[in-house]
PDB file of C-alpha atoms and ligand atoms in Angstrom:
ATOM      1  CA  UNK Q   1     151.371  10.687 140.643  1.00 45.00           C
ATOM      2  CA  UNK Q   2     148.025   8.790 139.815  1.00 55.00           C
ATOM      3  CA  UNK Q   3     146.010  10.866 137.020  1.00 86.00           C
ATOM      4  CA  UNK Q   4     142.927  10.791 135.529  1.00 91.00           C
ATOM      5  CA  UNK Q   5     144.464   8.427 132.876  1.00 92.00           C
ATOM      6  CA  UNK Q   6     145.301   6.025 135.715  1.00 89.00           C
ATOM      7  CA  UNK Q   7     142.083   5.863 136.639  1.00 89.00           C
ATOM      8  CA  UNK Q   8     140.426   5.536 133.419  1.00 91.00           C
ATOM      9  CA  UNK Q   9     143.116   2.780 132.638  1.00 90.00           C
ATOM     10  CA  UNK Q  10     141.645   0.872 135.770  1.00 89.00           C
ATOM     11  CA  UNK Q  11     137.859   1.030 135.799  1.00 90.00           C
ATOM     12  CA  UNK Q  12     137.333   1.934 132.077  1.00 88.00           C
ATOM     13  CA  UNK Q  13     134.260   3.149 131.113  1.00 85.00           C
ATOM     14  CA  UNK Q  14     133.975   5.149 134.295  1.00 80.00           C
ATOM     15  CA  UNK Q  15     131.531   7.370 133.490  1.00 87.00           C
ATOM     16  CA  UNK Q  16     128.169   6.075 131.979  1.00 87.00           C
ATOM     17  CA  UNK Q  17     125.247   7.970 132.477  1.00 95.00           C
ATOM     18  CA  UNK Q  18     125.147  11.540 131.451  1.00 97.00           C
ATOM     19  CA  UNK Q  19     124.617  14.449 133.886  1.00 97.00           C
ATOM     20  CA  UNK Q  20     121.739  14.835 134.472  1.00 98.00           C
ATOM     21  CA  UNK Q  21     120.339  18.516 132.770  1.00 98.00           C
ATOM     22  CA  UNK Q  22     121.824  17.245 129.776  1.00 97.00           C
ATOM     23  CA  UNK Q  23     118.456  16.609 128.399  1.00 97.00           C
ATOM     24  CA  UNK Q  24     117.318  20.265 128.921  1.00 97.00           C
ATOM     25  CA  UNK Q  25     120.623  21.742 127.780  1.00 98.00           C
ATOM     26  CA  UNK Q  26     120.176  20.088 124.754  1.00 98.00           C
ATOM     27  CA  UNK Q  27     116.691  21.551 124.246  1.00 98.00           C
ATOM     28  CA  UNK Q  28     118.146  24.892 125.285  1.00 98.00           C
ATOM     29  CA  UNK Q  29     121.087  24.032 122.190  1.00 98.00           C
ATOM     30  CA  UNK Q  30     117.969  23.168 119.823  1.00 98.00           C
ATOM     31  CA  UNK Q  31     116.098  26.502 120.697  1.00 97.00           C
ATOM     32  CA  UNK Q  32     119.622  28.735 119.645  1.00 97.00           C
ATOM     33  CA  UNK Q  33     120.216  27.222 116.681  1.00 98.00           C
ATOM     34  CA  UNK Q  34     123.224  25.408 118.178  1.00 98.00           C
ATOM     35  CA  UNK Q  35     125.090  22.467 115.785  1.00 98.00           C
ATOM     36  CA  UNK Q  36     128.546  22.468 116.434  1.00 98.00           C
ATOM     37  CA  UNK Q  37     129.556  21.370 120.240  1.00 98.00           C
ATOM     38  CA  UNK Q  38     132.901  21.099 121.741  1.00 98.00           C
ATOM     39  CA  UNK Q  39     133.039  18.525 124.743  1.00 98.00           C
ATOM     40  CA  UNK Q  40     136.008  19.914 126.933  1.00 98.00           C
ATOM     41  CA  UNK Q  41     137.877  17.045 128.939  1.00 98.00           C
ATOM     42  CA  UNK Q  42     135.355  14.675 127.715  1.00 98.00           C
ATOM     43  CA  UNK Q  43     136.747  11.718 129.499  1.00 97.00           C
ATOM     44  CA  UNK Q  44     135.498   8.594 127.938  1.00 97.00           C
ATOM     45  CA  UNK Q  45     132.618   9.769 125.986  1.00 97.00           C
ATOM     46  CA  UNK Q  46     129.281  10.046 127.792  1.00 97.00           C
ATOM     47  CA  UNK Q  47     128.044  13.010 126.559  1.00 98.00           C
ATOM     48  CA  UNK Q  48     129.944  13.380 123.232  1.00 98.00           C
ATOM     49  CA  UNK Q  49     128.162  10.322 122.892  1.00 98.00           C
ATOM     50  CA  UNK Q  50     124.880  11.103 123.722  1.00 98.00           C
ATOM     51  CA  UNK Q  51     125.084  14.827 122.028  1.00 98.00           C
ATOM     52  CA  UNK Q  52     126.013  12.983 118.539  1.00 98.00           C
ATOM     53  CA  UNK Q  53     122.730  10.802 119.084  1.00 98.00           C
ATOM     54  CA  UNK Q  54     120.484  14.163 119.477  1.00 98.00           C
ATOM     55  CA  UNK Q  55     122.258  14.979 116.220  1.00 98.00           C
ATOM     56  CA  UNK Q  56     124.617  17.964 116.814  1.00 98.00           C
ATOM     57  CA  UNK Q  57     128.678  17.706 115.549  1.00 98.00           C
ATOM     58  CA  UNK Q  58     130.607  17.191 118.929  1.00 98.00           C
ATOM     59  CA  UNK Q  59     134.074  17.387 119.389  1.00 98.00           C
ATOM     60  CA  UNK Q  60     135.959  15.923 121.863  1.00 98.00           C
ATOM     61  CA  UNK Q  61     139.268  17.126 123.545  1.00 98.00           C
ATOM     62  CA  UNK Q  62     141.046  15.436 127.279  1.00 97.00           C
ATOM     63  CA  UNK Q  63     144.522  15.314 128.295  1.00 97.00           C
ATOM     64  CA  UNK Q  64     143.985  11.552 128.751  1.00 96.00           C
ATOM     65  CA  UNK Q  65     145.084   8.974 125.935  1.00 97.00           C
ATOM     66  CA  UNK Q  66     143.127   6.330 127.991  1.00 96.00           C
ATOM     67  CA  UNK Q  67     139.650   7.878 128.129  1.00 97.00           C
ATOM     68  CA  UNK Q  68     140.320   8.626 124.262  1.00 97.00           C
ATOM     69  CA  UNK Q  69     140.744   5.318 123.554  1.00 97.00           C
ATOM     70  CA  UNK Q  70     137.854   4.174 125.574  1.00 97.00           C
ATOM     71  CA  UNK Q  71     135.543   7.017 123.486  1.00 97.00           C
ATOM     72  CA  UNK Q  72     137.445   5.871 120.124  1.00 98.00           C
ATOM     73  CA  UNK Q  73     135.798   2.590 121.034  1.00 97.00           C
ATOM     74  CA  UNK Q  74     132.439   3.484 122.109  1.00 97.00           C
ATOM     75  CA  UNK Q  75     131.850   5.544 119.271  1.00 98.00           C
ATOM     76  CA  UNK Q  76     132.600   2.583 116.833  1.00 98.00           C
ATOM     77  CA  UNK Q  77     130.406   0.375 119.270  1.00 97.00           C
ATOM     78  CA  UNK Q  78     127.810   3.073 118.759  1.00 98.00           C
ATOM     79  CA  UNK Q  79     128.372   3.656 114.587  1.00 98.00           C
ATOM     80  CA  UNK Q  80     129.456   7.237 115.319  1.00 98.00           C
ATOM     81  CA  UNK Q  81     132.424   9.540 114.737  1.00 97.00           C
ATOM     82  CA  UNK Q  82     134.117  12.340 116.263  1.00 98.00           C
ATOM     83  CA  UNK Q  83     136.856  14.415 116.011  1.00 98.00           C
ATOM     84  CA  UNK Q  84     138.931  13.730 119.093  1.00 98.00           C
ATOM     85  CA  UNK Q  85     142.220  15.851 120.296  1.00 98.00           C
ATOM     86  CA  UNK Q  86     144.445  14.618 123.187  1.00 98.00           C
ATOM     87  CA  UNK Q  87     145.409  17.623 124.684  1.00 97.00           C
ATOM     88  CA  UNK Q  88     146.487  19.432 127.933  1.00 97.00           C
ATOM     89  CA  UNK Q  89     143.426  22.548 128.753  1.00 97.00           C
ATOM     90  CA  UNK Q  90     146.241  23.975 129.398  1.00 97.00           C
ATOM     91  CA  UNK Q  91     147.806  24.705 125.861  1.00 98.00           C
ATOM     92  CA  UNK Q  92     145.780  26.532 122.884  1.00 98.00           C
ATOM     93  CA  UNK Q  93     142.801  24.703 121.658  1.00 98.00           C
ATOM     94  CA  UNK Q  94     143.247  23.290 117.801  1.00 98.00           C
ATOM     95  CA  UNK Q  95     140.589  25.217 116.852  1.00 98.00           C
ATOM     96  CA  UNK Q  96     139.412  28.474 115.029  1.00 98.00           C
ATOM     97  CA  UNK Q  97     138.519  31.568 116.435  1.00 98.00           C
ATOM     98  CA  UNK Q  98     134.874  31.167 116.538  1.00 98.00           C
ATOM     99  CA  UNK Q  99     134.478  27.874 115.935  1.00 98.00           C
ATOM    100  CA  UNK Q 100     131.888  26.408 117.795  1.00 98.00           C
ATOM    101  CA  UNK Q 101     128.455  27.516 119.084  1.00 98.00           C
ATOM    102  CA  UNK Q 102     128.447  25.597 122.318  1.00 98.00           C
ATOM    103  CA  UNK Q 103     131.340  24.442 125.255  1.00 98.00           C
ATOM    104  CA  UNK Q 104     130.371  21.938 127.573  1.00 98.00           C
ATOM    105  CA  UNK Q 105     133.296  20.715 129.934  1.00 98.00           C
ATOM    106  CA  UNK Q 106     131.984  18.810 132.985  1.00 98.00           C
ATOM    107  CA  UNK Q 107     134.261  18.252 136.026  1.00 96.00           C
ATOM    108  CA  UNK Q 108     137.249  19.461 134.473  1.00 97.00           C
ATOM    109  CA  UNK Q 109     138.374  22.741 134.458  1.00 96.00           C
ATOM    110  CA  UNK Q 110     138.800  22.469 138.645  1.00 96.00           C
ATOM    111  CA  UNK Q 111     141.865  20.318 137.661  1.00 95.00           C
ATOM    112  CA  UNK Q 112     143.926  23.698 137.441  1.00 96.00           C
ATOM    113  CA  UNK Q 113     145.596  26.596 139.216  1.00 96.00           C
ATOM    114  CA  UNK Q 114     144.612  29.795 138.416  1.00 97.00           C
ATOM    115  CA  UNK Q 115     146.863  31.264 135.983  1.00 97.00           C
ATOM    116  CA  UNK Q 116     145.939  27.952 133.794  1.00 97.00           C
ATOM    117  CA  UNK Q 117     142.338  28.203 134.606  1.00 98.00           C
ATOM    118  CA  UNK Q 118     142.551  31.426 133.087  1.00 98.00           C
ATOM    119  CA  UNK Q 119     143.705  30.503 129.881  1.00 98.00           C
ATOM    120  CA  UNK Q 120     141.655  28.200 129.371  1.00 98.00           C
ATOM    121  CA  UNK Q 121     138.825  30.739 129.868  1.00 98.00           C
ATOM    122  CA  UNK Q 122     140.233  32.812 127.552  1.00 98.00           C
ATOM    123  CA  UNK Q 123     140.398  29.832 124.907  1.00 98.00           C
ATOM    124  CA  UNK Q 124     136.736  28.848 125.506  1.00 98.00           C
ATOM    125  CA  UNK Q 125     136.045  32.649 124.834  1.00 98.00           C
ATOM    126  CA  UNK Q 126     138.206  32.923 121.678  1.00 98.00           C
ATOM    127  CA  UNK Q 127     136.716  29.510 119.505  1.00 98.00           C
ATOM    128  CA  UNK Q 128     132.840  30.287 120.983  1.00 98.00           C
ATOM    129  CA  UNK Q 129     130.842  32.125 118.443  1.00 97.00           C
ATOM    130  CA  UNK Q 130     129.300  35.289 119.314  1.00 97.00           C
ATOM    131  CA  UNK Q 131     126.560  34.455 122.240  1.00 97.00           C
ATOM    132  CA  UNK Q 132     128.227  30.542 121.993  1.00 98.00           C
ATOM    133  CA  UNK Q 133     126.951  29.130 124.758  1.00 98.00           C
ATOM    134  CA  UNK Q 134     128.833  27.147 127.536  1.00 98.00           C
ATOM    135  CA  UNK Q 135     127.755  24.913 130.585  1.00 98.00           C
ATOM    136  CA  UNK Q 136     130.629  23.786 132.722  1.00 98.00           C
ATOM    137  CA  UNK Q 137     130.478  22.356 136.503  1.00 98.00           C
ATOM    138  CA  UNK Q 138     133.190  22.262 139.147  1.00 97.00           C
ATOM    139  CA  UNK Q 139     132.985  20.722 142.378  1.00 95.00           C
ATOM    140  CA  UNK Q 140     132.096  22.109 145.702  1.00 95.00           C
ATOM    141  CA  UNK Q 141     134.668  22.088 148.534  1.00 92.00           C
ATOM    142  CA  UNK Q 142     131.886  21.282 151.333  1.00 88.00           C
ATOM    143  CA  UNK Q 143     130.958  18.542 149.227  1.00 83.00           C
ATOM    144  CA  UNK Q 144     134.112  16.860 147.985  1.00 90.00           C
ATOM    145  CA  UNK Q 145     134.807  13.429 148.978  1.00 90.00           C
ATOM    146  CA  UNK Q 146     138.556  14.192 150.663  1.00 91.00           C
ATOM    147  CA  UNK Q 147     138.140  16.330 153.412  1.00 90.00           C
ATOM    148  CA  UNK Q 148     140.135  19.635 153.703  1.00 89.00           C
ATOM    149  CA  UNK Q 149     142.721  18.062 156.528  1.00 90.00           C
ATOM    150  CA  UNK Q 150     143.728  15.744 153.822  1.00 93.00           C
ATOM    151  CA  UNK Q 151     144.550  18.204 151.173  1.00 94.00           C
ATOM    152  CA  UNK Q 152     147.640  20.636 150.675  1.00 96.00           C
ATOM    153  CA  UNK Q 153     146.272  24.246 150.116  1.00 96.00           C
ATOM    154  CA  UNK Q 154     148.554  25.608 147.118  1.00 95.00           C
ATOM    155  CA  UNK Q 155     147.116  28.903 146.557  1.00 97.00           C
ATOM    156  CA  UNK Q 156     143.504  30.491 147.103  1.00 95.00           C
ATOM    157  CA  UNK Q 157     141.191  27.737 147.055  1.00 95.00           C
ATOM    158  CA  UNK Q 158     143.071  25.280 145.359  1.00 96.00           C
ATOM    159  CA  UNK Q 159     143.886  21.875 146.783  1.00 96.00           C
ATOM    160  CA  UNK Q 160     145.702  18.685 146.502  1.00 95.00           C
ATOM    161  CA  UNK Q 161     144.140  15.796 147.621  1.00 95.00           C
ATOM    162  CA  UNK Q 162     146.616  13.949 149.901  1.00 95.00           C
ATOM    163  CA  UNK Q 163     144.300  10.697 149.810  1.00 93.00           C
ATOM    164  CA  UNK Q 164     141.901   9.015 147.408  1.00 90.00           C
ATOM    165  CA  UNK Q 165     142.017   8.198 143.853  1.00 89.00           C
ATOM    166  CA  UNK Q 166     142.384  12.121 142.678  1.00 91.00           C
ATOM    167  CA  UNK Q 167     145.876  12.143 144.697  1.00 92.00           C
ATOM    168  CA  UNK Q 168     147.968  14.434 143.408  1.00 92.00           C
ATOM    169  CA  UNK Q 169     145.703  16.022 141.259  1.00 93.00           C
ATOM    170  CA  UNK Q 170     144.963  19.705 141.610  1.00 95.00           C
ATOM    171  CA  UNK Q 171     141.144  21.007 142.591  1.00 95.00           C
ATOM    172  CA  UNK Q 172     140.589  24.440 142.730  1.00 97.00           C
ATOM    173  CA  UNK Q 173     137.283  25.323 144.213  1.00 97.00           C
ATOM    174  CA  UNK Q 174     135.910  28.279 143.069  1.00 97.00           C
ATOM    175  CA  UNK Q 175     133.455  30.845 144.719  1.00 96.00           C
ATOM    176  CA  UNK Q 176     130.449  32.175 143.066  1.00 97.00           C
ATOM    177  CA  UNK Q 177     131.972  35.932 143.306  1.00 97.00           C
ATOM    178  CA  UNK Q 178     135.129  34.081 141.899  1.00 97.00           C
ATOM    179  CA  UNK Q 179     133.258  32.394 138.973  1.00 98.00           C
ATOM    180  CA  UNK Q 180     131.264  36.104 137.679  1.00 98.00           C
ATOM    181  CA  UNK Q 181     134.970  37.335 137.678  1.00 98.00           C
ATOM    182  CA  UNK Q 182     136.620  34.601 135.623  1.00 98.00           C
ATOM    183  CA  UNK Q 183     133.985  34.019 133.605  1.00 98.00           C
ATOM    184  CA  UNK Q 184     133.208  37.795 133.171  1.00 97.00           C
ATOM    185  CA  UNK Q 185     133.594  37.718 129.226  1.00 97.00           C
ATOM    186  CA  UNK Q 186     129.968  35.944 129.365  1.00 98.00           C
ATOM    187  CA  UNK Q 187     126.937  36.819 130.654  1.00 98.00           C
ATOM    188  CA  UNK Q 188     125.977  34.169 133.039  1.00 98.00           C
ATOM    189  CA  UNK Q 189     122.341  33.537 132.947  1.00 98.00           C
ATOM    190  CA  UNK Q 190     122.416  30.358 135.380  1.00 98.00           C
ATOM    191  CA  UNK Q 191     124.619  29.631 138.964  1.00 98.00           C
ATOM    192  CA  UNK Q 192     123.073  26.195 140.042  1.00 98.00           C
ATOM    193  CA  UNK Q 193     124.039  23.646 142.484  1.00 97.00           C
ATOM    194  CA  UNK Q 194     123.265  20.138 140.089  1.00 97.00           C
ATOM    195  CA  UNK Q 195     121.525  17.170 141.533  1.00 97.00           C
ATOM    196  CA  UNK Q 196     125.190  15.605 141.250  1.00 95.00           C
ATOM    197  CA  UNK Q 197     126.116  17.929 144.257  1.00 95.00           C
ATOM    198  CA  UNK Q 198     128.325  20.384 141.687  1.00 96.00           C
ATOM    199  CA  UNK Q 199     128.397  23.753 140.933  1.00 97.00           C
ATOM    200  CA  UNK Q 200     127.243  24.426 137.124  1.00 98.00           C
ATOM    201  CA  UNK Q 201     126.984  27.174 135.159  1.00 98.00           C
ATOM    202  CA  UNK Q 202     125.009  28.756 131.930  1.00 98.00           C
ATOM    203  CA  UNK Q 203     126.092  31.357 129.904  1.00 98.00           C
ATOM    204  CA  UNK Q 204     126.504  32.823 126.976  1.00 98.00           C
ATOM    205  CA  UNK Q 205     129.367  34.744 125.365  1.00 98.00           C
ATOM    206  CA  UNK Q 206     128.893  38.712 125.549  1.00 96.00           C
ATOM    207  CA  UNK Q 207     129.616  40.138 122.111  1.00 78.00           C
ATOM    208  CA  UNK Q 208     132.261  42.358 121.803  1.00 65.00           C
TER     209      UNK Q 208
HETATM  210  C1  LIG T 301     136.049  14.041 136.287  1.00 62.14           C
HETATM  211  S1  LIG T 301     136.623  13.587 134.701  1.00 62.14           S
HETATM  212  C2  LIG T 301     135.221  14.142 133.746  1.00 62.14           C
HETATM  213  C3  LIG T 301     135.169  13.570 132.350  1.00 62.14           C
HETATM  214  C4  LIG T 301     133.961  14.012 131.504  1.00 62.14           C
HETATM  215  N1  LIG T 301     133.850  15.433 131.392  1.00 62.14           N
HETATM  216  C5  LIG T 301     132.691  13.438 132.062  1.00 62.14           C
HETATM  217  O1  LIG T 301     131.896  14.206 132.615  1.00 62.14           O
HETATM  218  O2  LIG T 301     132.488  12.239 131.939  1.00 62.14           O
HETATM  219  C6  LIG T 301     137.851  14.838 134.405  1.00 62.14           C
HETATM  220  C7  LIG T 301     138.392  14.817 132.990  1.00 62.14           C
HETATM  221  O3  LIG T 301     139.176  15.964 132.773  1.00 62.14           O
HETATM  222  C8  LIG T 301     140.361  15.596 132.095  1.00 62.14           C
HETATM  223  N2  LIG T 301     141.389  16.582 132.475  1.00 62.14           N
HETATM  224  C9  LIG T 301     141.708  16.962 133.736  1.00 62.14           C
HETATM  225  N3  LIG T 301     142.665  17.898 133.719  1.00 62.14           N
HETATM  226  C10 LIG T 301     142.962  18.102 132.413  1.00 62.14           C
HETATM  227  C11 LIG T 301     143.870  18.967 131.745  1.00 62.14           C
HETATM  228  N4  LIG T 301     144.657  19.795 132.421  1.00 62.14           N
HETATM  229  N5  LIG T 301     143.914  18.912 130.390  1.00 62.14           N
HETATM  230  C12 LIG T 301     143.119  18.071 129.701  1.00 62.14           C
HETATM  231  N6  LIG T 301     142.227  17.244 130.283  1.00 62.14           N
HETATM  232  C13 LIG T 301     142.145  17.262 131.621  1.00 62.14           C
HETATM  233  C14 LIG T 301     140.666  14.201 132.582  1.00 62.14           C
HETATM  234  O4  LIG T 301     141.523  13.497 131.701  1.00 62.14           O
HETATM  235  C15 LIG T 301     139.274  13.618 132.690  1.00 62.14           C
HETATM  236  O5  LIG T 301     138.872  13.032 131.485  1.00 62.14           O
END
């Protein structure tokens, strides 16, 4: 089954240019005091890279030893460092309760079912700071690339794709009633459709 560690191992440096609110996000980071930044499934670097350049400490954690590598490389290329895990969402984060002020995990956290997408939810909540902030995106079904005749449905809006290079891979597309319920331990004060045709979201943790 072809992974996102297949792919990176083909084209590399797949992902270059950063999405593209990452410029406001990181004024929004600048404005609440934000430093340290975890990049969740950060693929081959893009924006670890860019948020080390604006000056905040980034982490970076993927499942994929490939896009690792790549990012192990561009940071040298680029004279910066990182602490990178290799890691499955999946399993509990490396980190301490509290840890960082900001998540950011673009196009990642769809490659779940439920029960997993859950905990990682619930280990974004645990290593966020009080009011941490997070900005994640997921894709939309109506605009995904494979169409829904060639995917398997295995559970409430989650899908294999049959076809394409993400075969194999689970996608579970969430609703926006879905998202407020998942993502209920923060107070969500953005629900956007990006100019990369995804879903993205802005929160912030609610104290408790
Ligand atoms: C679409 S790529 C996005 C990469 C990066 N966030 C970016 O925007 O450039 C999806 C990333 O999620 C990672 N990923 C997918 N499922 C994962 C899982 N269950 N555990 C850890 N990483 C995962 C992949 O290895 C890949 O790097």
């Amino acid at each position: 089954m072809p992974d996102w560690d297949d792919i990176f191992a083909e084209k590399g440096k797949y992902f270059l240019k950063p999405h593209p609110d990452i410029e406001r996000l990181t004024n929004l980071f600048k404005e609440k005091g934000v430093q340290r930044i975890l990049d969740l499934g950060c693929g081959t670097g893009r924006h670890l890279i860019f948020l080390l350049k604006k000056g905040f400490e980034v982490y970076g954690l993927d499942g994929s030893p490939n896009g690792l590598e790549i990012t192990i490389n561009w940071l040298k290329e680029e004279n910066l460092s990182s602490e990178l895990t290799c890691q499955k969402i999946e399993q509990e984060f490396p980190y301490k309760d509290g840890f960082f002020d900001a998540v950011i995990s673009i196009q990642v956290m769809h490659h779940n079912v439920m029960k997993d997408i859950l905990f990682s939810v619930n280990e974004i909540k645990r290593i966020l700071k009080p009011e941490g902030v997070i900005f994640l995106t997921f894709p939309l079904l109506q605009g995904f690339y494979v169409s829904k005749e060639n995917m398997k449905k295995i559970e409430a809006r989650t899908y294999i794709p049959l076809t394409g290079q993400e075969k194999g891979l689970p996608h579970h597309f969430f609703t926006v009633a879905e998202i407020k319920r998942v993502f209920g331990a923060f107070s969500l004060s953005e629900i956007y459709i990006d100019k990369t045709n995804h879903r993205a979201i802005l929160g912030q943790k609610i104290e408790m």
